[in-house]
Short mmCIF file of C-alpha atoms in Angstrom, two decimals:
data_model
loop_
_atom_site.label_atom_id
_atom_site.label_comp_id
_atom_site.label_asym_id
_atom_site.label_seq_id
_atom_site.Cartn_x
_atom_site.Cartn_y
_atom_site.Cartn_z
CA MET A 143 -11.38 -5.06 -18.01
CA ARG A 144 -10.08 -2.27 -20.16
CA ALA A 145 -7.43 -0.57 -18.04
CA ILE A 146 -4.83 -1.14 -15.34
CA PHE A 147 -3.14 1.63 -13.41
CA VAL A 148 0.28 1.46 -11.81
CA THR A 149 0.88 3.83 -8.92
CA SER A 150 3.92 5.12 -7.08
CA LEU A 151 4.17 7.72 -4.40
CA GLY A 152 6.76 10.43 -4.67
CA ALA A 153 8.49 12.33 -1.90
CA ALA A 154 7.00 15.63 -0.88
CA CYS A 155 9.01 18.69 -1.95
CA ALA A 156 10.11 20.87 0.95
CA VAL A 157 13.31 22.27 2.38
CA ALA A 158 14.18 20.78 5.76
CA LEU A 159 15.62 22.97 8.45
CA ALA A 160 18.90 21.43 9.60
CA LEU A 161 18.58 19.86 13.02
CA PRO A 162 21.14 17.98 15.12
CA LEU A 163 21.09 14.24 14.46
CA ALA A 164 22.44 13.20 17.84
CA LEU A 165 20.24 11.80 20.56
CA PRO A 166 19.74 13.71 23.76
CA ALA A 167 22.22 12.73 26.46
CA GLY A 168 21.51 9.30 27.90
CA ALA A 169 19.03 8.28 25.22
CA ALA A 170 21.20 5.52 23.77
CA ALA A 171 21.44 3.86 27.14
CA ALA A 172 17.67 3.33 27.19
CA ARG A 173 17.82 0.38 24.79
CA PRO A 174 16.42 -2.91 26.12
CA ALA A 175 18.94 -5.50 27.27
CA PRO A 176 19.62 -8.09 24.53
CA SER A 177 18.88 -10.86 27.03
CA SER A 178 15.37 -9.52 27.66
CA PRO A 179 13.61 -9.05 24.31
CA PRO A 180 10.26 -7.28 24.55
CA ASP A 181 7.08 -9.29 24.32
CA ARG A 182 5.16 -9.02 21.06
CA ALA A 183 1.40 -9.03 20.73
CA VAL A 184 0.70 -11.89 18.34
CA PRO A 185 -2.02 -10.14 16.29
CA GLY A 186 -0.05 -6.91 16.01
CA THR A 187 -0.43 -3.50 17.61
CA THR A 188 -0.74 0.15 16.61
CA ARG A 189 0.52 2.91 18.90
CA SER A 190 -0.17 6.61 18.43
CA LEU A 191 2.06 9.48 19.61
CA PRO A 192 0.81 13.10 19.40
CA VAL A 193 3.14 15.29 17.34
CA GLU A 194 4.67 18.26 19.19
CA ARG A 195 6.05 21.70 18.31
CA LEU A 196 9.82 21.64 18.05
CA GLY A 197 11.95 24.33 19.67
CA ALA A 198 9.09 26.34 21.15
CA ALA A 199 10.20 26.04 24.78
CA ALA A 200 13.97 26.24 24.31
CA GLY A 201 16.17 29.31 24.24
CA ASN A 202 19.11 28.62 21.93
CA THR A 203 19.34 29.94 18.37
CA SER A 204 18.64 26.65 16.57
CA ASP A 205 15.55 26.00 18.67
CA ARG A 206 14.23 29.50 18.04
CA ALA A 207 14.77 28.94 14.31
CA ALA A 208 12.89 25.66 14.51
CA ALA A 209 9.96 27.32 16.24
CA ALA A 210 9.90 30.18 13.71
CA ALA A 211 9.85 27.69 10.83
CA GLY A 212 6.82 25.97 12.34
CA LEU A 213 8.61 22.65 12.76
CA ARG A 214 6.67 19.81 14.36
CA GLY A 215 7.87 16.41 15.38
CA LEU A 216 9.09 14.27 18.24
CA SER A 217 12.43 14.23 19.99
CA ALA A 218 14.37 10.96 19.95
CA ARG A 219 12.71 8.51 22.31
CA LYS A 220 12.53 4.85 23.21
CA VAL A 221 9.22 3.18 22.29
CA GLN A 222 7.71 -0.27 22.20
CA PRO A 223 9.04 -2.29 19.23
CA PHE A 224 7.49 -1.52 15.84
CA SER A 225 8.39 -2.07 12.16
CA LEU A 226 6.30 0.41 10.12
CA LEU A 227 5.33 4.01 10.72
CA GLY A 228 3.40 6.92 9.23
CA VAL A 229 1.84 10.24 10.20
CA VAL A 230 -1.93 10.68 10.42
CA TRP A 231 -4.26 13.69 10.95
CA ASP A 232 -7.95 14.22 11.59
CA ASP A 233 -9.33 15.62 8.31
CA GLY A 234 -9.18 13.01 5.54
CA ARG A 235 -9.52 15.72 2.87
CA ALA A 236 -6.72 17.95 4.18
CA GLU A 237 -3.18 17.83 2.80
CA LEU A 238 0.01 17.79 4.79
CA ARG A 239 1.99 20.48 2.97
CA GLY A 240 5.49 19.77 4.12
CA GLN A 241 8.42 17.39 4.36
CA VAL A 242 8.18 14.44 6.76
CA GLN A 243 11.40 12.77 7.93
CA VAL A 244 12.13 10.09 10.50
CA ARG A 245 15.04 8.15 11.87
CA THR A 246 14.77 4.95 13.83
CA ARG A 247 16.93 2.68 15.96
CA THR A 248 17.26 -1.06 15.41
CA THR A 249 15.83 -2.98 18.38
CA GLY A 250 18.35 -3.89 21.04
CA THR A 251 21.22 -1.87 19.56
CA ASP A 252 22.70 1.63 19.37
CA ILE A 253 22.33 1.63 15.58
CA TRP A 254 20.31 4.56 14.25
CA SER A 255 19.30 4.99 10.65
CA GLY A 256 19.92 8.21 8.79
CA TRP A 257 16.99 10.55 8.21
CA GLN A 258 14.47 8.90 5.89
CA GLU A 259 11.77 10.60 3.83
CA VAL A 260 8.14 9.65 4.42
CA GLN A 261 5.92 10.39 1.42
CA ALA A 262 3.62 13.14 2.69
CA HIS A 263 0.90 12.76 0.03
CA ASN A 264 -0.81 9.38 0.24
CA ASP A 265 -2.74 9.44 -3.03
CA ASP A 266 -3.67 5.75 -2.90
CA ALA A 267 -7.05 6.31 -1.30
CA PRO A 268 -10.81 5.66 -1.37
CA ASP A 269 -12.93 7.80 -3.70
CA LEU A 270 -14.45 10.89 -2.12
CA ASP A 271 -17.95 9.39 -2.27
CA ALA A 272 -16.91 5.91 -1.08
CA ALA A 273 -18.66 4.34 1.89
CA GLU A 274 -15.42 4.18 3.86
CA ARG A 275 -15.18 7.99 3.81
CA ARG A 276 -18.65 8.57 5.20
CA GLY A 277 -19.08 9.75 8.76
CA SER A 278 -15.56 11.24 8.77
CA ARG A 279 -14.15 7.81 9.46
CA ALA A 280 -11.29 8.12 6.96
CA ARG A 281 -8.35 10.17 8.17
CA GLY A 282 -5.55 11.89 6.33
CA SER A 283 -2.28 10.00 6.31
CA THR A 284 1.15 9.86 4.78
CA ALA A 285 2.30 6.78 2.94
CA PRO A 286 3.53 4.12 5.38
CA LEU A 287 7.28 3.50 5.70
CA TRP A 288 8.75 0.09 6.56
CA VAL A 289 11.77 0.56 8.86
CA GLY A 290 12.26 -2.96 10.23
CA ASP A 291 12.33 -4.03 13.87
CA SER A 292 12.91 -0.79 15.81
CA ASP A 293 12.60 0.43 19.40
CA ALA A 294 13.27 4.17 19.16
CA VAL A 295 12.18 6.95 16.83
CA GLN A 296 12.66 10.64 16.05
CA LEU A 297 10.37 12.70 13.78
CA ARG A 298 10.50 16.13 12.15
CA ILE A 299 7.92 17.79 9.91
CA THR A 300 9.02 20.89 7.98
CA PRO A 301 6.10 22.92 6.56
CA GLU A 302 6.30 24.27 3.04
CA THR A 303 6.89 28.01 2.77
CA VAL A 304 3.91 29.98 1.46
CA ASP A 305 4.30 33.74 1.00
CA ARG A 306 7.44 33.62 3.17
CA ALA A 307 5.57 31.95 6.01
CA PRO A 308 5.28 28.28 6.97
CA ALA A 309 2.16 26.55 5.65
CA THR A 310 -0.49 25.62 8.18
CA LEU A 311 -0.29 21.93 9.02
CA PRO A 312 -3.48 19.88 9.50
CA GLY A 313 -4.83 19.37 13.00
CA GLY A 314 -4.50 16.24 15.09
CA LEU A 315 -1.08 15.18 13.80
CA ARG A 316 0.04 11.85 15.28
CA LEU A 317 2.89 9.46 14.60
CA GLU A 318 1.57 5.93 14.18
CA LEU A 319 3.87 3.01 15.04
CA VAL A 320 2.79 -0.40 13.75
CA ASP A 321 4.02 -3.77 14.97
CA PRO A 322 2.84 -6.47 12.50
CA GLY A 323 2.94 -9.10 15.25
CA ASP A 324 4.39 -12.57 15.23
CA GLU A 325 4.38 -14.58 12.02
CA PRO A 326 1.26 -16.78 12.10
CA GLU A 327 1.64 -20.43 11.22
CA THR A 328 -0.11 -19.93 7.87
CA ALA A 329 2.36 -17.24 6.77
CA ARG A 330 5.48 -19.36 7.23
CA GLY A 331 7.16 -20.76 4.18
CA VAL A 332 5.37 -18.47 1.70
CA HIS A 333 8.32 -18.60 -0.69
CA ALA A 334 9.24 -22.23 0.04
CA GLY A 335 5.86 -23.85 -0.47
CA PRO A 336 2.44 -23.77 1.19
CA PRO A 337 1.44 -25.65 4.31
CA ALA A 338 -1.66 -27.81 4.13
CA PRO A 339 -4.93 -25.83 4.23
CA LEU A 340 -6.19 -25.20 7.74
CA ALA A 341 -9.80 -24.82 8.80
CA PRO A 342 -10.43 -21.06 9.19
CA ALA A 343 -10.41 -20.09 12.85
CA THR A 344 -13.14 -17.43 12.67
CA PRO A 345 -16.29 -16.75 10.61
CA GLU A 346 -14.52 -13.72 9.06
CA ALA A 347 -11.57 -15.89 7.99
CA ALA A 348 -13.95 -18.49 6.56
CA ALA A 349 -15.79 -15.83 4.56
CA SER A 350 -12.54 -14.37 3.22
CA SER A 351 -11.44 -17.82 2.04
CA ALA A 352 -14.85 -18.97 0.74
CA VAL A 353 -14.96 -16.28 -1.97
CA ASN A 354 -11.99 -18.07 -3.59
CA ALA A 355 -13.54 -21.53 -3.21
CA GLN A 356 -13.69 -22.15 -6.98
CA LEU A 357 -9.93 -21.59 -7.18
CA ALA A 358 -8.57 -23.21 -4.01
CA PRO A 359 -9.74 -25.26 -0.98
CA LEU A 360 -11.17 -23.51 2.07
CA GLY A 361 -8.33 -22.31 4.25
CA ALA A 362 -5.75 -22.53 1.45
CA THR A 363 -2.70 -20.34 1.82
CA GLU A 364 -2.17 -20.05 -1.92
CA ILE A 365 -4.04 -20.26 -5.20
CA PRO A 366 -1.91 -22.42 -7.51
CA ALA A 367 -0.78 -21.45 -10.98
CA LEU A 368 -2.54 -22.87 -14.06
CA ASP A 369 -1.40 -22.97 -17.67
CA LYS A 370 -3.32 -21.06 -20.32
CA ALA A 371 -5.61 -23.91 -21.40
CA ALA A 372 -6.46 -24.89 -17.84
CA SER A 373 -7.10 -21.25 -16.93
CA ARG A 374 -9.58 -20.89 -19.80
CA ASN A 375 -11.36 -24.13 -18.91
CA ASP A 376 -11.45 -23.18 -15.25
CA VAL A 377 -13.20 -19.88 -16.04
CA ASN A 378 -15.69 -21.50 -18.41
CA ALA A 379 -16.59 -24.11 -15.80
CA ALA A 380 -16.95 -21.47 -13.09
CA ASP A 381 -19.41 -19.23 -14.94
CA GLY A 382 -21.04 -21.78 -17.22
CA SER A 383 -19.65 -20.25 -20.39
CA PRO A 384 -19.39 -22.36 -23.54
CA ALA A 385 -15.98 -23.41 -24.80
CA GLY A 386 -14.21 -20.50 -26.50
CA ALA A 387 -16.16 -17.84 -24.62
CA HIS A 388 -12.94 -16.47 -23.08
CA PRO A 389 -10.33 -16.73 -25.83
CA TYR A 390 -7.88 -14.20 -24.37
CA ILE A 391 -6.93 -15.16 -20.84
CA GLY A 392 -3.37 -15.38 -19.62
CA PRO A 393 -2.17 -18.31 -17.53
CA ARG A 394 -3.30 -17.90 -13.94
CA PRO A 395 -0.28 -16.99 -11.79
CA ARG A 396 0.32 -18.34 -8.30
CA MET A 397 -1.16 -16.06 -5.64
CA VAL A 398 -0.71 -16.08 -1.87
CA THR A 399 -4.07 -15.68 -0.15
CA ARG A 400 -4.85 -13.49 2.83
CA ALA A 401 -4.56 -16.59 5.02
CA GLY A 402 -1.14 -17.12 3.46
CA TRP A 403 0.23 -13.75 4.60
CA GLY A 404 -1.58 -13.84 7.93
CA ALA A 405 -4.31 -11.20 7.60
CA ASP A 406 -6.20 -10.62 10.86
CA GLU A 407 -9.72 -10.79 9.43
CA SER A 408 -11.22 -9.24 12.56
CA LEU A 409 -9.76 -5.84 11.58
CA ARG A 410 -11.67 -5.28 8.34
CA GLU A 411 -15.36 -4.62 7.78
CA LYS A 412 -17.28 -7.88 7.47
CA ALA A 413 -19.08 -7.11 4.20
CA PHE A 414 -17.28 -7.15 0.85
CA ALA A 415 -17.60 -4.26 -1.60
CA TYR A 416 -17.80 -4.81 -5.37
CA THR A 417 -17.92 -2.79 -8.57
CA SER A 418 -19.77 -3.96 -11.69
CA THR A 419 -16.70 -5.09 -13.67
CA VAL A 420 -12.94 -4.63 -14.07
CA ARG A 421 -12.09 -2.41 -17.01
CA ALA A 422 -8.72 -1.07 -15.90
CA ALA A 423 -5.79 -1.88 -13.67
CA PHE A 424 -3.72 0.75 -11.87
CA VAL A 425 -0.15 -0.12 -10.97
CA HIS A 426 1.33 1.46 -7.85
CA HIS A 427 4.38 1.28 -5.73
CA SER A 428 3.67 1.17 -2.01
CA ALA A 429 6.21 3.98 -1.30
CA SER A 430 7.07 2.04 1.87
CA GLY A 431 10.77 1.75 1.01
CA ASN A 432 12.93 -1.09 -0.29
CA ASN A 433 14.49 -2.12 3.02
CA TYR A 434 12.78 -5.49 3.35
CA THR A 435 13.59 -9.07 2.43
CA CYS A 436 11.22 -11.35 0.56
CA ALA A 437 10.86 -13.43 3.72
CA GLN A 438 9.63 -10.27 5.50
CA ALA A 439 7.00 -9.47 2.82
CA PRO A 440 4.08 -11.07 4.77
CA SER A 441 5.00 -8.90 7.77
CA VAL A 442 5.10 -5.81 5.54
CA LEU A 443 1.64 -6.67 4.23
CA ARG A 444 0.22 -7.18 7.73
CA ALA A 445 1.64 -3.81 8.76
CA ILE A 446 0.27 -1.97 5.70
CA TYR A 447 -3.11 -3.66 6.23
CA ARG A 448 -3.22 -2.51 9.84
CA TYR A 449 -2.10 1.00 8.78
CA HIS A 450 -4.85 1.24 6.14
CA VAL A 451 -7.60 0.03 8.51
CA LYS A 452 -6.64 1.12 12.04
CA THR A 453 -4.71 4.28 11.17
CA SER A 454 -6.35 5.58 7.97
CA GLY A 455 -9.88 4.35 8.78
CA TRP A 456 -10.47 2.35 5.59
CA ARG A 457 -12.67 -0.73 5.42
CA ASP A 458 -9.77 -3.03 4.44
CA MET A 459 -6.40 -3.07 2.70
CA GLY A 460 -6.55 -0.50 -0.11
CA TYR A 461 -4.87 -2.47 -2.91
CA ASN A 462 -6.48 -5.44 -4.64
CA PHE A 463 -3.10 -7.13 -5.13
CA LEU A 464 0.46 -6.62 -3.97
CA VAL A 465 3.73 -7.91 -5.42
CA ASP A 466 7.05 -8.25 -3.57
CA LYS A 467 10.57 -7.84 -5.00
CA CYS A 468 10.81 -11.60 -5.64
CA GLY A 469 7.70 -11.52 -7.85
CA THR A 470 5.33 -13.21 -5.39
CA ILE A 471 1.74 -12.03 -5.87
CA TYR A 472 -0.48 -11.52 -2.81
CA GLU A 473 -4.24 -11.15 -2.46
CA GLY A 474 -4.97 -7.70 -1.04
CA ARG A 475 -8.48 -6.45 -0.27
CA ALA A 476 -10.84 -9.32 0.60
CA GLY A 477 -13.69 -10.36 -1.66
CA GLY A 478 -12.18 -12.85 -4.12
CA VAL A 479 -9.21 -12.56 -6.47
CA ALA A 480 -11.34 -13.26 -9.56
CA LYS A 481 -14.17 -10.89 -8.56
CA PRO A 482 -14.53 -7.12 -9.25
CA VAL A 483 -13.64 -6.04 -5.71
CA MET A 484 -13.87 -2.30 -5.02
CA GLY A 485 -10.46 -1.11 -3.84
CA ALA A 486 -9.08 2.10 -2.36
CA HIS A 487 -6.02 2.78 -4.48
CA THR A 488 -6.58 5.46 -7.15
CA LEU A 489 -8.62 8.42 -5.93
CA GLY A 490 -11.25 9.14 -8.57
CA PHE A 491 -11.01 5.81 -10.39
CA ASN A 492 -11.65 3.00 -7.93
CA HIS A 493 -14.86 1.99 -9.71
CA ASP A 494 -14.49 -0.76 -12.34
CA SER A 495 -10.75 -1.00 -11.82
CA MET A 496 -8.16 -2.88 -9.80
CA GLY A 497 -5.04 -1.69 -7.99
CA VAL A 498 -1.70 -3.54 -8.02
CA ALA A 499 1.07 -2.26 -5.74
CA VAL A 500 4.69 -3.34 -5.88
CA LEU A 501 6.19 -3.29 -2.39
CA GLY A 502 8.90 -0.66 -2.50
CA THR A 503 9.79 2.82 -3.75
CA PHE A 504 10.92 3.14 -7.35
CA THR A 505 11.45 6.83 -7.97
CA THR A 506 15.19 6.36 -8.59
CA ILE A 507 15.62 2.62 -7.94
CA GLU A 508 14.96 0.07 -10.69
CA PRO A 509 12.11 -2.34 -9.87
CA PRO A 510 13.27 -5.99 -9.76
CA GLN A 511 12.47 -7.84 -12.98
CA PRO A 512 10.55 -10.64 -11.17
CA ALA A 513 8.15 -7.99 -9.84
CA VAL A 514 7.66 -6.46 -13.30
CA ASP A 515 7.04 -9.91 -14.79
CA ALA A 516 4.49 -10.62 -12.05
CA ILE A 517 2.51 -7.48 -12.96
CA ALA A 518 2.29 -8.66 -16.58
CA ALA A 519 1.20 -12.16 -15.53
CA LEU A 520 -1.40 -10.93 -13.06
CA THR A 521 -2.95 -8.37 -15.40
CA ALA A 522 -2.99 -10.81 -18.34
CA TRP A 523 -5.07 -13.19 -16.25
CA LYS A 524 -7.33 -10.78 -14.37
CA LEU A 525 -8.05 -8.49 -17.32
CA GLY A 526 -8.72 -11.53 -19.45
CA LEU A 527 -11.50 -12.59 -17.09
CA TYR A 528 -13.35 -9.41 -18.09
CA GLY A 529 -12.41 -9.32 -21.77
CA ALA A 530 -9.98 -6.40 -21.52
CA ASP A 531 -7.04 -6.04 -23.90
CA PRO A 532 -3.90 -4.87 -22.02
CA GLN A 533 -2.89 -2.71 -25.01
CA ASP A 534 -6.29 -1.04 -25.36
CA ILE A 535 -7.63 2.30 -24.10
CA ALA A 536 -10.35 2.40 -21.46
CA ARG A 537 -12.86 5.21 -20.96
CA LEU A 538 -13.45 5.72 -17.26
CA LYS A 539 -15.64 8.33 -15.58
CA SER A 540 -13.92 10.17 -12.75
CA SER A 541 -15.57 10.38 -9.36
CA GLY A 542 -13.42 13.40 -8.52
CA GLY A 543 -9.70 14.00 -8.19
CA ASN A 544 -6.94 16.53 -8.82
CA ARG A 545 -6.45 15.64 -12.49
CA PHE A 546 -9.96 14.80 -13.71
CA LYS A 547 -12.98 16.55 -12.21
CA LYS A 548 -16.01 14.57 -11.14
CA GLY A 549 -18.02 13.32 -14.11
CA VAL A 550 -15.23 13.76 -16.68
CA GLU A 551 -14.64 10.79 -18.96
CA ALA A 552 -10.94 10.00 -19.05
CA LYS A 553 -9.19 7.99 -21.77
CA LEU A 554 -6.61 5.86 -20.04
CA HIS A 555 -4.44 2.88 -20.89
CA VAL A 556 -5.97 -0.38 -19.72
CA ILE A 557 -2.70 -0.81 -17.82
CA SER A 558 -1.88 2.61 -16.44
CA GLY A 559 0.23 4.15 -13.77
CA HIS A 560 -1.45 5.87 -10.86
CA ARG A 561 -0.13 9.18 -12.22
CA ASP A 562 -2.20 8.73 -15.37
CA GLY A 563 -5.38 9.23 -13.36
CA PHE A 564 -4.08 11.46 -10.58
CA ASN A 565 -1.37 14.12 -10.31
CA THR A 566 1.24 12.19 -8.34
CA GLN A 567 4.72 10.75 -8.79
CA CYS A 568 3.36 7.27 -8.20
CA PRO A 569 4.41 4.63 -9.23
CA GLY A 570 7.87 6.20 -9.48
CA ASP A 571 9.66 6.99 -12.73
CA ARG A 572 11.60 3.71 -12.87
CA LEU A 573 8.50 1.54 -12.48
CA TYR A 574 6.31 3.79 -14.63
CA ASP A 575 8.81 3.47 -17.49
CA LYS A 576 8.24 -0.30 -17.51
CA LEU A 577 4.51 -0.08 -18.26
CA GLY A 578 4.78 0.07 -22.05
CA ALA A 579 6.67 -3.23 -22.11
CA THR A 580 4.27 -4.63 -19.49
CA ARG A 581 1.27 -3.99 -21.75
CA ILE A 582 2.96 -5.86 -24.60
CA ALA A 583 3.95 -8.77 -22.35
CA ALA A 584 0.46 -9.06 -20.85
CA ALA A 585 -1.16 -9.06 -24.30
CA GLN A 586 1.20 -11.78 -25.45
CA LEU A 587 0.35 -13.88 -22.41
CA GLN A 588 -3.32 -13.51 -23.37
CA GLY A 589 -2.50 -14.82 -26.84
CA ARG A 590 -3.22 -11.58 -28.68
#
């Protein structure tokens, strides 16, 4: 590996038209009775609500102003329980030029959140020529936002102003509401210690686990940590290399497998996709907000996974790895944590790279130190498998993006932020500012 990119998604810039925050009369009374909690579908669900024009049918001044500004959205309404949301549209190449805001109500209460920003530009995406974009399968989408257990929602989309007129919004706008489902047995106790490996329940689950068979038993919920010497010996034994063939490999960090966070393997495409090597790593933030606990991280992952596959139309989770605020590392896209798995994270540079996303939004909020340390540990190990120096420069050919045209050779840090390869605010200023120290720490862990 020669480069790693860190990504963060920034909020879209637009001026919101002021709208009343209160619910329509009687809406608060629609909450479910606390004694009758709604049933949850164990594997999770995704519900889609068509976005409407706001103010078009009403006669008062504020509604006329909303209609003139081209506002879209949904009035406050009770819905089936969900925990993550995002907006999707039909054309995967079109941009949503506007500000997206939501507010939600905690399940079984009258407690509404304030208006929250949803990042309109989801730049963590498959390359334009990737198989998962063929046949118009991939759709346009905002970044997902984790809101916690909620049973009501309100949405407003304010178009940007272009030549004194509202920008045209893409067609087929829908609000997607994702329920990650009940916590599967394998995902319990992720931070307390792993349960014993279970026999995979399906052929897809067995295949997802088998690609890590040299690192952990079939059905394992975690891949254990190894010290530096053991990591080097483990790699040499796995690929038949002579002693000393991999002198610069960091200690292997503990990683929670897909079985460990409860991935529903029936959602993804069965085949795995690989690149030829790993020369760079891109660091991202998920832009899904910081309102989660470490115990909820597996649920956040299951929701993002479902959003990437069912909502956005991708073959699997986009990121190769994810890290929560407690520093726990999770296997993302299936195919094997030590293998050069093709991800969908940095448009233009998904070949020969890996994507690491920290769960959260770090534009103005400092990333937790355990998460920053986990990035250094993960990249020291994974880049070391492919002989990449975390402090080096990688030369990567772009497959097309908004910063480097197709075919252009870009010189990028082996550990880079998403914004280094694509014009975006990802991974947020506060996380991006940590990358220089991360490169030094990763190199030291490799023994350089």
